[in-house]
mmCIF file of C-alpha atoms in Angstrom:
data_model
loop_
_atom_site.group_PDB
_atom_site.id
_atom_site.type_symbol
_atom_site.label_atom_id
_atom_site.label_comp_id
_atom_site.label_asym_id
_atom_site.label_seq_id
_atom_site.Cartn_x
_atom_site.Cartn_y
_atom_site.Cartn_z
ATOM 1 C CA MET A 1 -22.512 8.819 1.451
ATOM 2 C CA SER A 2 -23.824 12.150 0.131
ATOM 3 C CA THR A 3 -21.301 14.791 -0.864
ATOM 4 C CA MET A 4 -21.329 18.555 -1.096
ATOM 5 C CA HIS A 5 -21.686 18.126 -4.850
ATOM 6 C CA ASP A 6 -24.928 16.152 -4.319
ATOM 7 C CA VAL A 7 -26.283 18.920 -2.087
ATOM 8 C CA ALA A 8 -25.367 21.606 -4.633
ATOM 9 C CA GLN A 9 -27.123 19.679 -7.401
ATOM 10 C CA ARG A 10 -30.257 19.050 -5.335
ATOM 11 C CA ALA A 11 -30.510 22.689 -4.215
ATOM 12 C CA GLY A 12 -29.612 24.052 -7.667
ATOM 13 C CA VAL A 13 -26.746 26.171 -6.390
ATOM 14 C CA SER A 14 -23.003 26.265 -6.736
ATOM 15 C CA LEU A 15 -20.594 24.270 -4.625
ATOM 16 C CA LYS A 16 -19.276 27.515 -3.178
ATOM 17 C CA THR A 17 -22.772 28.447 -2.005
ATOM 18 C CA VAL A 18 -23.168 25.157 -0.204
ATOM 19 C CA SER A 19 -19.777 25.742 1.442
ATOM 20 C CA ARG A 20 -20.915 29.177 2.606
ATOM 21 C CA VAL A 21 -24.104 27.744 4.150
ATOM 22 C CA VAL A 22 -22.184 24.914 5.836
ATOM 23 C CA ASN A 23 -19.703 27.400 7.267
ATOM 24 C CA GLU A 24 -22.501 29.780 8.373
ATOM 25 C CA GLU A 25 -21.168 32.664 6.329
ATOM 26 C CA PRO A 26 -23.525 35.681 6.101
ATOM 27 C CA SER A 27 -23.288 36.354 2.361
ATOM 28 C CA VAL A 28 -26.174 33.990 1.415
ATOM 29 C CA SER A 29 -29.813 34.971 1.052
ATOM 30 C CA GLU A 30 -32.266 33.439 3.502
ATOM 31 C CA ARG A 31 -34.209 31.780 0.690
ATOM 32 C CA THR A 32 -31.069 30.145 -0.709
ATOM 33 C CA ARG A 33 -29.930 29.143 2.767
ATOM 34 C CA GLN A 34 -33.260 27.392 3.391
ATOM 35 C CA ARG A 35 -33.043 25.570 0.044
ATOM 36 C CA VAL A 36 -29.545 24.330 0.786
ATOM 37 C CA THR A 37 -30.470 23.359 4.334
ATOM 38 C CA ALA A 38 -33.438 21.363 3.040
ATOM 39 C CA ALA A 39 -31.159 19.527 0.609
ATOM 40 C CA ILE A 40 -28.734 18.736 3.399
ATOM 41 C CA VAL A 41 -31.544 17.234 5.485
ATOM 42 C CA GLU A 42 -33.014 15.244 2.554
ATOM 43 C CA LEU A 43 -29.667 13.762 1.606
ATOM 44 C CA ASP A 44 -28.519 13.262 5.194
ATOM 45 C CA PHE A 45 -25.344 15.135 4.287
ATOM 46 C CA ARG A 46 -22.798 15.456 7.063
ATOM 47 C CA PRO A 47 -20.235 18.207 6.573
ATOM 48 C CA ASN A 48 -16.865 16.535 6.382
ATOM 49 C CA ALA A 49 -13.262 17.442 6.986
ATOM 50 C CA VAL A 50 -13.143 20.159 4.347
ATOM 51 C CA ALA A 51 -15.886 22.234 5.893
ATOM 52 C CA ARG A 52 -14.505 21.815 9.379
ATOM 53 C CA ASN A 53 -10.996 22.621 8.196
ATOM 54 C CA LEU A 54 -12.222 25.779 6.475
ATOM 55 C CA ARG A 55 -13.581 26.960 9.833
ATOM 56 C CA THR A 56 -10.283 26.218 11.574
ATOM 57 C CA GLY A 57 -8.158 27.778 8.854
ATOM 58 C CA ARG A 58 -6.769 24.529 7.452
ATOM 59 C CA THR A 59 -6.977 23.755 3.763
ATOM 60 C CA GLY A 60 -8.673 20.833 2.041
ATOM 61 C CA LEU A 61 -5.353 19.852 0.487
ATOM 62 C CA VAL A 62 -3.774 16.531 1.446
ATOM 63 C CA GLY A 63 -0.190 15.723 0.557
ATOM 64 C CA LEU A 64 0.676 12.213 -0.587
ATOM 65 C CA ALA A 65 4.398 11.448 -0.338
ATOM 66 C CA LEU A 66 5.529 8.340 -2.218
ATOM 67 C CA PRO A 67 9.025 7.006 -2.886
ATOM 68 C CA ARG A 68 8.277 6.536 -6.562
ATOM 69 C CA LEU A 69 5.518 5.784 -9.025
ATOM 70 C CA THR A 70 7.466 3.358 -11.206
ATOM 71 C CA GLN A 71 6.618 0.504 -8.848
ATOM 72 C CA PRO A 72 3.059 -0.590 -9.727
ATOM 73 C CA TYR A 73 1.991 -0.870 -6.067
ATOM 74 C CA TYR A 74 2.607 2.822 -5.403
ATOM 75 C CA SER A 75 0.703 3.951 -8.496
ATOM 76 C CA THR A 76 -2.201 1.681 -7.562
ATOM 77 C CA LEU A 77 -2.165 3.037 -4.018
ATOM 78 C CA ALA A 78 -2.091 6.632 -5.292
ATOM 79 C CA GLU A 79 -5.179 6.064 -7.413
ATOM 80 C CA ALA A 80 -7.021 4.408 -4.510
ATOM 81 C CA ILE A 81 -6.197 7.306 -2.229
ATOM 82 C CA MET A 82 -7.286 9.888 -4.760
ATOM 83 C CA ARG A 83 -10.623 8.162 -5.261
ATOM 84 C CA GLU A 84 -11.158 7.872 -1.535
ATOM 85 C CA ALA A 85 -10.177 11.531 -1.022
ATOM 86 C CA GLU A 86 -12.740 12.589 -3.619
ATOM 87 C CA ARG A 87 -15.452 11.045 -1.470
ATOM 88 C CA HIS A 88 -14.379 13.364 1.320
ATOM 89 C CA GLU A 89 -13.951 16.309 -1.048
ATOM 90 C CA LEU A 90 -10.249 16.482 -0.379
ATOM 91 C CA THR A 91 -7.657 17.341 -3.009
ATOM 92 C CA VAL A 92 -4.511 15.228 -3.164
ATOM 93 C CA LEU A 93 -1.094 16.596 -4.127
ATOM 94 C CA ILE A 94 1.438 13.883 -4.946
ATOM 95 C CA GLU A 95 5.138 14.378 -4.162
ATOM 96 C CA LEU A 96 7.936 11.888 -4.899
ATOM 97 C CA THR A 97 10.706 11.458 -2.320
ATOM 98 C CA ASP A 98 12.750 8.545 -3.726
ATOM 99 C CA GLY A 99 12.667 7.212 -0.155
ATOM 100 C CA ASP A 100 15.252 9.796 0.928
ATOM 101 C CA ALA A 101 14.948 10.898 4.555
ATOM 102 C CA GLU A 102 15.916 14.505 3.888
ATOM 103 C CA ALA A 103 13.397 14.767 1.075
ATOM 104 C CA GLU A 104 10.663 13.264 3.286
ATOM 105 C CA LEU A 105 11.485 15.634 6.107
ATOM 106 C CA ALA A 106 11.746 18.679 3.832
ATOM 107 C CA LEU A 107 8.373 17.912 2.353
ATOM 108 C CA ALA A 108 6.718 18.096 5.767
ATOM 109 C CA ARG A 109 8.591 21.228 6.807
ATOM 110 C CA GLU A 110 8.155 23.173 3.566
ATOM 111 C CA HIS A 111 4.649 22.126 2.528
ATOM 112 C CA GLY A 112 3.141 21.065 5.861
ATOM 113 C CA PRO A 113 1.907 24.572 6.816
ATOM 114 C CA HIS A 114 -0.026 24.732 3.547
ATOM 115 C CA LEU A 115 -1.592 21.300 3.839
ATOM 116 C CA GLY A 116 -4.556 20.060 5.812
ATOM 117 C CA GLY A 117 -2.784 16.741 6.298
ATOM 118 C CA LEU A 118 -0.088 14.416 4.971
ATOM 119 C CA LEU A 119 -0.121 10.789 3.915
ATOM 120 C CA MET A 120 3.332 9.334 3.556
ATOM 121 C CA CYS A 121 5.014 6.067 2.612
ATOM 122 C CA PRO A 122 8.313 6.793 4.398
ATOM 123 C CA LEU A 123 11.420 4.750 3.802
ATOM 124 C CA GLY A 124 14.283 6.847 5.152
ATOM 125 C CA LEU A 125 12.906 8.660 8.207
ATOM 126 C CA SER A 126 14.443 7.969 11.622
ATOM 127 C CA ASP A 127 12.278 7.898 14.752
ATOM 128 C CA ALA A 128 13.301 11.455 15.603
ATOM 129 C CA GLN A 129 12.501 12.665 12.076
ATOM 130 C CA ALA A 130 9.149 10.864 12.194
ATOM 131 C CA ARG A 131 8.311 12.727 15.397
ATOM 132 C CA THR A 132 9.208 16.008 13.698
ATOM 133 C CA VAL A 133 6.906 15.245 10.794
ATOM 134 C CA ALA A 134 4.065 14.254 13.105
ATOM 135 C CA HIS A 135 4.396 17.518 15.032
ATOM 136 C CA THR A 136 4.598 19.641 11.868
ATOM 137 C CA VAL A 137 1.403 18.553 10.108
ATOM 138 C CA PRO A 138 -1.387 15.994 10.775
ATOM 139 C CA THR A 139 0.200 12.830 9.388
ATOM 140 C CA VAL A 140 -0.556 9.188 8.698
ATOM 141 C CA PHE A 141 2.133 6.766 7.559
ATOM 142 C CA MET A 142 1.418 3.881 5.221
ATOM 143 C CA ALA A 143 4.474 1.914 6.236
ATOM 144 C CA GLU A 144 5.629 -1.497 7.370
ATOM 145 C CA ARG A 145 8.229 -0.190 9.811
ATOM 146 C CA ALA A 146 7.085 0.670 13.345
ATOM 147 C CA TYR A 147 8.157 4.120 14.527
ATOM 148 C CA ASP A 148 8.773 5.384 18.052
ATOM 149 C CA ALA A 149 6.684 8.475 17.283
ATOM 150 C CA PRO A 150 3.102 9.662 17.848
ATOM 151 C CA VAL A 151 2.102 9.004 14.264
ATOM 152 C CA ASP A 152 -0.761 6.850 13.002
ATOM 153 C CA ARG A 153 0.190 4.006 10.700
ATOM 154 C CA VAL A 154 -1.606 1.684 8.277
ATOM 155 C CA ALA A 155 0.378 -1.437 7.352
ATOM 156 C CA MET A 156 0.073 -4.603 5.335
ATOM 157 C CA ALA A 157 -0.126 -8.122 6.753
ATOM 158 C CA ASN A 158 3.325 -8.862 5.335
ATOM 159 C CA ARG A 159 4.260 -11.788 7.520
ATOM 160 C CA GLU A 160 0.819 -13.369 7.501
ATOM 161 C CA GLY A 161 0.498 -12.991 3.735
ATOM 162 C CA LEU A 162 3.777 -14.755 2.989
ATOM 163 C CA ARG A 163 2.951 -17.487 5.456
ATOM 164 C CA ALA A 164 -0.289 -18.119 3.589
ATOM 165 C CA LEU A 165 1.516 -18.079 0.263
ATOM 166 C CA VAL A 166 3.995 -20.730 1.408
ATOM 167 C CA ALA A 167 1.161 -22.818 2.824
ATOM 168 C CA HIS A 168 -0.551 -22.652 -0.561
ATOM 169 C CA MET A 169 2.592 -23.857 -2.345
ATOM 170 C CA VAL A 170 3.099 -26.697 0.160
ATOM 171 C CA SER A 171 -0.555 -27.796 -0.176
ATOM 172 C CA LEU A 172 0.094 -28.329 -3.901
ATOM 173 C CA GLY A 173 3.196 -30.450 -3.255
ATOM 174 C CA TYR A 174 5.969 -27.886 -3.786
ATOM 175 C CA THR A 175 8.765 -28.202 -1.224
ATOM 176 C CA ARG A 176 11.866 -26.420 -2.599
ATOM 177 C CA ILE A 177 10.512 -22.871 -2.595
ATOM 178 C CA ALA A 178 12.924 -20.157 -3.642
ATOM 179 C CA VAL A 179 12.560 -16.549 -2.450
ATOM 180 C CA LEU A 180 12.998 -13.384 -4.490
ATOM 181 C CA GLY A 181 13.322 -10.076 -2.716
ATOM 182 C CA ALA A 182 14.912 -11.065 0.605
ATOM 183 C CA ASP A 183 17.210 -8.507 2.209
ATOM 184 C CA HIS A 184 19.805 -9.348 4.837
ATOM 185 C CA SER A 185 21.121 -5.850 5.506
ATOM 186 C CA GLY A 186 18.919 -5.245 8.534
ATOM 187 C CA ARG A 187 18.214 -1.698 7.282
ATOM 188 C CA PRO A 188 15.004 -0.178 8.674
ATOM 189 C CA ASP A 189 13.852 0.869 5.204
ATOM 190 C CA GLN A 190 13.686 -2.820 4.285
ATOM 191 C CA ALA A 191 11.044 -3.613 6.923
ATOM 192 C CA ALA A 192 8.653 -5.153 4.416
ATOM 193 C CA ALA A 193 11.352 -7.531 3.146
ATOM 194 C CA HIS A 194 12.256 -8.575 6.691
ATOM 195 C CA LEU A 195 8.628 -9.242 7.622
ATOM 196 C CA ARG A 196 7.955 -11.198 4.447
ATOM 197 C CA LEU A 197 11.056 -13.319 5.017
ATOM 198 C CA ASP A 198 9.804 -14.028 8.530
ATOM 199 C CA GLY A 199 6.508 -15.137 6.983
ATOM 200 C CA TYR A 200 8.395 -17.433 4.617
ATOM 201 C CA ARG A 201 10.190 -19.004 7.542
ATOM 202 C CA ASP A 202 6.861 -19.383 9.398
ATOM 203 C CA GLY A 203 5.366 -21.208 6.435
ATOM 204 C CA LEU A 204 8.297 -23.609 6.230
ATOM 205 C CA ARG A 205 8.072 -24.347 9.950
ATOM 206 C CA ASP A 206 4.344 -24.955 9.680
ATOM 207 C CA ALA A 207 5.050 -27.579 7.022
ATOM 208 C CA ASP A 208 8.109 -29.083 8.779
ATOM 209 C CA LEU A 209 10.287 -28.072 5.847
ATOM 210 C CA PRO A 210 13.927 -26.995 6.306
ATOM 211 C CA TYR A 211 15.118 -23.469 5.633
ATOM 212 C CA LEU A 212 17.585 -23.845 2.747
ATOM 213 C CA PRO A 213 19.901 -20.795 2.525
ATOM 214 C CA GLU A 214 20.757 -21.461 -1.117
ATOM 215 C CA LEU A 215 17.122 -20.811 -2.053
ATOM 216 C CA VAL A 216 17.182 -17.423 -0.302
ATOM 217 C CA HIS A 217 20.668 -15.957 0.035
ATOM 218 C CA GLU A 218 21.810 -16.689 -3.527
ATOM 219 C CA VAL A 219 19.149 -14.396 -4.948
ATOM 220 C CA ALA A 220 18.798 -11.766 -2.209
ATOM 221 C CA THR A 221 18.093 -8.331 -3.667
ATOM 222 C CA SER A 222 16.705 -4.984 -2.548
ATOM 223 C CA ASP A 223 15.490 -4.254 -6.068
ATOM 224 C CA TRP A 224 11.900 -5.366 -6.472
ATOM 225 C CA ASN A 225 11.538 -5.061 -10.224
ATOM 226 C CA ARG A 226 11.176 -7.452 -13.178
ATOM 227 C CA GLU A 227 14.829 -7.314 -14.096
ATOM 228 C CA ALA A 228 15.854 -8.466 -10.606
ATOM 229 C CA GLY A 229 13.246 -11.231 -10.646
ATOM 230 C CA ALA A 230 14.469 -12.588 -13.964
ATOM 231 C CA ALA A 231 18.115 -12.320 -12.882
ATOM 232 C CA GLY A 232 17.434 -14.242 -9.695
ATOM 233 C CA VAL A 233 15.824 -17.181 -11.456
ATOM 234 C CA ARG A 234 18.559 -17.278 -14.095
ATOM 235 C CA LEU A 235 21.175 -17.377 -11.316
ATOM 236 C CA LEU A 236 19.479 -20.334 -9.603
ATOM 237 C CA ILE A 237 19.360 -22.245 -12.885
ATOM 238 C CA GLU A 238 22.948 -21.405 -13.841
ATOM 239 C CA ARG A 239 24.211 -22.651 -10.465
ATOM 240 C CA GLY A 240 22.194 -25.830 -10.675
ATOM 241 C CA ILE A 241 20.202 -25.082 -7.506
ATOM 242 C CA ARG A 242 17.057 -27.175 -7.565
ATOM 243 C CA PHE A 243 13.764 -25.385 -6.905
ATOM 244 C CA ASP A 244 10.163 -26.263 -7.764
ATOM 245 C CA ALA A 245 8.517 -22.999 -6.757
ATOM 246 C CA VAL A 246 9.229 -19.268 -6.431
ATOM 247 C CA VAL A 247 7.630 -16.842 -4.004
ATOM 248 C CA ALA A 248 8.454 -13.261 -4.868
ATOM 249 C CA PHE A 249 8.061 -10.347 -2.481
ATOM 250 C CA SER A 250 6.468 -8.249 -5.224
ATOM 251 C CA ASP A 251 4.498 -8.975 -8.370
ATOM 252 C CA SER A 252 7.131 -7.161 -10.413
ATOM 253 C CA LEU A 253 9.747 -9.651 -9.203
ATOM 254 C CA ALA A 254 7.340 -12.512 -9.888
ATOM 255 C CA LEU A 255 6.662 -11.309 -13.461
ATOM 256 C CA GLY A 256 10.397 -11.284 -14.126
ATOM 257 C CA ALA A 257 10.611 -14.774 -12.672
ATOM 258 C CA LEU A 258 7.830 -15.983 -14.954
ATOM 259 C CA HIS A 259 9.770 -14.745 -17.945
ATOM 260 C CA ALA A 260 13.022 -16.373 -16.896
ATOM 261 C CA VAL A 261 11.426 -19.718 -16.037
ATOM 262 C CA GLN A 262 9.770 -19.956 -19.438
ATOM 263 C CA GLU A 263 12.914 -18.655 -21.108
ATOM 264 C CA ALA A 264 14.671 -21.719 -19.644
ATOM 265 C CA GLY A 265 12.082 -24.031 -21.208
ATOM 266 C CA LEU A 266 10.477 -24.996 -17.899
ATOM 267 C CA ARG A 267 6.733 -25.481 -17.670
ATOM 268 C CA ILE A 268 4.653 -23.384 -15.257
ATOM 269 C CA PRO A 269 3.372 -24.683 -12.899
ATOM 270 C CA ALA A 270 4.133 -28.323 -13.799
ATOM 271 C CA GLN A 271 7.831 -27.891 -13.120
ATOM 272 C CA VAL A 272 8.020 -24.488 -11.382
ATOM 273 C CA ALA A 273 5.206 -22.617 -9.683
ATOM 274 C CA VAL A 274 5.465 -18.824 -9.267
ATOM 275 C CA ALA A 275 3.582 -16.429 -7.000
ATOM 276 C CA GLY A 276 3.900 -12.789 -6.022
ATOM 277 C CA PHE A 277 2.716 -10.119 -3.623
ATOM 278 C CA ASP A 278 0.620 -7.003 -4.397
ATOM 279 C CA ASN A 279 -1.961 -8.423 -6.833
ATOM 280 C CA ILE A 280 -1.445 -5.639 -9.351
ATOM 281 C CA ASP A 281 -3.476 -5.570 -12.594
ATOM 282 C CA ASP A 282 -0.605 -7.105 -14.562
ATOM 283 C CA ALA A 283 -0.931 -10.261 -12.437
ATOM 284 C CA ARG A 284 -4.278 -11.028 -14.068
ATOM 285 C CA TYR A 285 -2.966 -10.584 -17.581
ATOM 286 C CA SER A 286 0.428 -12.248 -17.418
ATOM 287 C CA TYR A 287 0.906 -15.645 -19.073
ATOM 288 C CA PRO A 288 0.178 -17.705 -17.173
ATOM 289 C CA ALA A 289 -1.901 -15.481 -14.883
ATOM 290 C CA LEU A 290 -0.047 -14.909 -11.612
ATOM 291 C CA THR A 291 -1.104 -16.150 -8.177
ATOM 292 C CA SER A 292 -0.625 -13.269 -5.763
ATOM 293 C CA ILE A 293 -1.312 -11.872 -2.307
ATOM 294 C CA GLY A 294 -3.545 -8.791 -2.403
ATOM 295 C CA PRO A 295 -2.477 -6.517 0.472
ATOM 296 C CA GLY A 296 -5.810 -4.695 0.738
ATOM 297 C CA THR A 297 -4.821 -1.565 -1.139
ATOM 298 C CA ALA A 298 -8.343 -0.107 -1.166
ATOM 299 C CA GLN A 299 -8.627 -0.716 2.613
ATOM 300 C CA ILE A 300 -5.221 0.903 3.213
ATOM 301 C CA ALA A 301 -6.408 4.011 1.331
ATOM 302 C CA ARG A 302 -9.715 4.100 3.198
ATOM 303 C CA GLU A 303 -8.240 3.587 6.675
ATOM 304 C CA ALA A 304 -5.436 6.066 6.071
ATOM 305 C CA LEU A 305 -7.867 8.798 5.023
ATOM 306 C CA THR A 306 -10.113 8.050 8.012
ATOM 307 C CA LEU A 307 -7.208 8.335 10.433
ATOM 308 C CA LEU A 308 -5.959 11.472 8.736
ATOM 309 C CA ILE A 309 -9.333 13.189 8.888
ATOM 310 C CA ASP A 310 -9.416 12.465 12.633
ATOM 311 C CA ARG A 311 -6.035 14.161 12.917
ATOM 312 C CA MET A 312 -7.086 17.087 10.781
ATOM 313 C CA ASN A 313 -10.183 17.595 12.938
ATOM 314 C CA SER A 314 -8.197 17.210 16.191
ATOM 315 C CA THR A 315 -10.391 14.300 17.286
ATOM 316 C CA ALA A 316 -7.465 11.888 17.702
ATOM 317 C CA THR A 317 -5.236 11.696 20.762
ATOM 318 C CA ALA A 318 -2.166 13.724 19.811
ATOM 319 C CA ASP A 319 0.422 11.732 21.743
ATOM 320 C CA THR A 320 -0.725 8.246 20.737
ATOM 321 C CA GLY A 321 0.015 6.572 17.431
ATOM 322 C CA ARG A 322 -2.640 4.167 16.144
ATOM 323 C CA LEU A 323 -1.939 1.075 14.019
ATOM 324 C CA ILE A 324 -4.282 -0.578 11.544
ATOM 325 C CA VAL A 325 -3.209 -3.717 9.678
ATOM 326 C CA ALA A 326 -5.110 -4.277 6.443
ATOM 327 C CA ASP A 327 -6.586 -7.605 5.531
ATOM 328 C CA PHE A 328 -4.881 -9.668 2.852
ATOM 329 C CA GLU A 329 -6.334 -11.997 0.232
ATOM 330 C CA LEU A 330 -4.709 -14.865 -1.634
ATOM 331 C CA THR A 331 -5.832 -14.933 -5.257
ATOM 332 C CA VAL A 332 -4.946 -18.243 -6.870
ATOM 333 C CA ARG A 333 -4.342 -18.249 -10.629
ATOM 334 C CA GLU A 334 -2.737 -20.488 -13.248
ATOM 335 C CA SER A 335 0.871 -19.886 -12.185
ATOM 336 C CA THR A 336 0.440 -22.274 -9.262
ATOM 337 C CA LEU A 337 -2.447 -24.474 -10.357
ATOM 338 C CA GLY A 338 -2.513 -27.262 -12.879
ATOM 339 C CA GLY A 339 -0.384 -30.046 -11.470
ATOM 340 C CA MET A 340 3.357 -30.506 -10.981
ATOM 341 C CA SER A 341 6.175 -32.900 -11.695
ATOM 342 C CA ALA A 342 9.722 -33.012 -10.403
ATOM 343 C CA TRP A 343 11.860 -30.056 -11.512
ATOM 344 C CA GLY A 344 14.252 -31.000 -14.279
ATOM 345 C CA GLY A 345 12.974 -34.595 -14.148
ATOM 346 C CA ALA A 346 14.830 -35.198 -10.904
#
């Protein structure tokens, strides 16, 4: 896809000059206009959201609201969005909300009028607040929770991904599969945890395996970091709860689990297999390398920007929210392959 930069380089003019030609501004000489127009035709350049937004008075700035950047998934998503936005010549401004509803709402109200559009990973917004955000600025949510609001949403295949992960474990002979990251509060901001737990249950049912509460409830946590992952595995071992595999709802949890399993002198995967969700870069370089579900981060970024540009250009139906679920991919690595034996020699 050709960009305005490509046109400027081909025509030998500045980016600002190309913008003036695209927007049919009069302050360009006829000779320069013809040169730019020829470059546009040669490169099959199609003026994108920025040029159209300039004509309608909107800016080429896109807000990206994330709960935090300390979780690797969010930082990976931010980079993917920024790279995708660059293709559309959009500038991304990142704001951190800590998942607080008031902070998410204030961001839309205070900065919305100055933005061309807003991408948000909301955690705290209610349905009513989500409607307010959608009516304040063109918005796309990257969220697992469904909202009763006219807002477009790009989501992960949470349930399907966990189901596939459990099926993978079962295919290798693991049957006592512990869960890290389950949440039993029922809170809307824990939608991903609820969906992934549903996928875990689906996988067990597919394999005719029982749901064992001690492998789930004992280590339930809303913290998806390495410390919580290590603590969960240590707790299972201290209480003598037998398990031969761990599925973690994030790679950070899984990396903590890897540490704790090896700390206990157990062999991975011969005695305990470990897998995660997110397929972050660290998964490739852990020891052993971590099997993980990739949620389609690049696709999420691409689809979210596409939906947002539709909203920015007023080509989407205002009162209808669209949903796109990204494809997932299971990447199998050494943490689940290599043979197994009974945990603890039992």
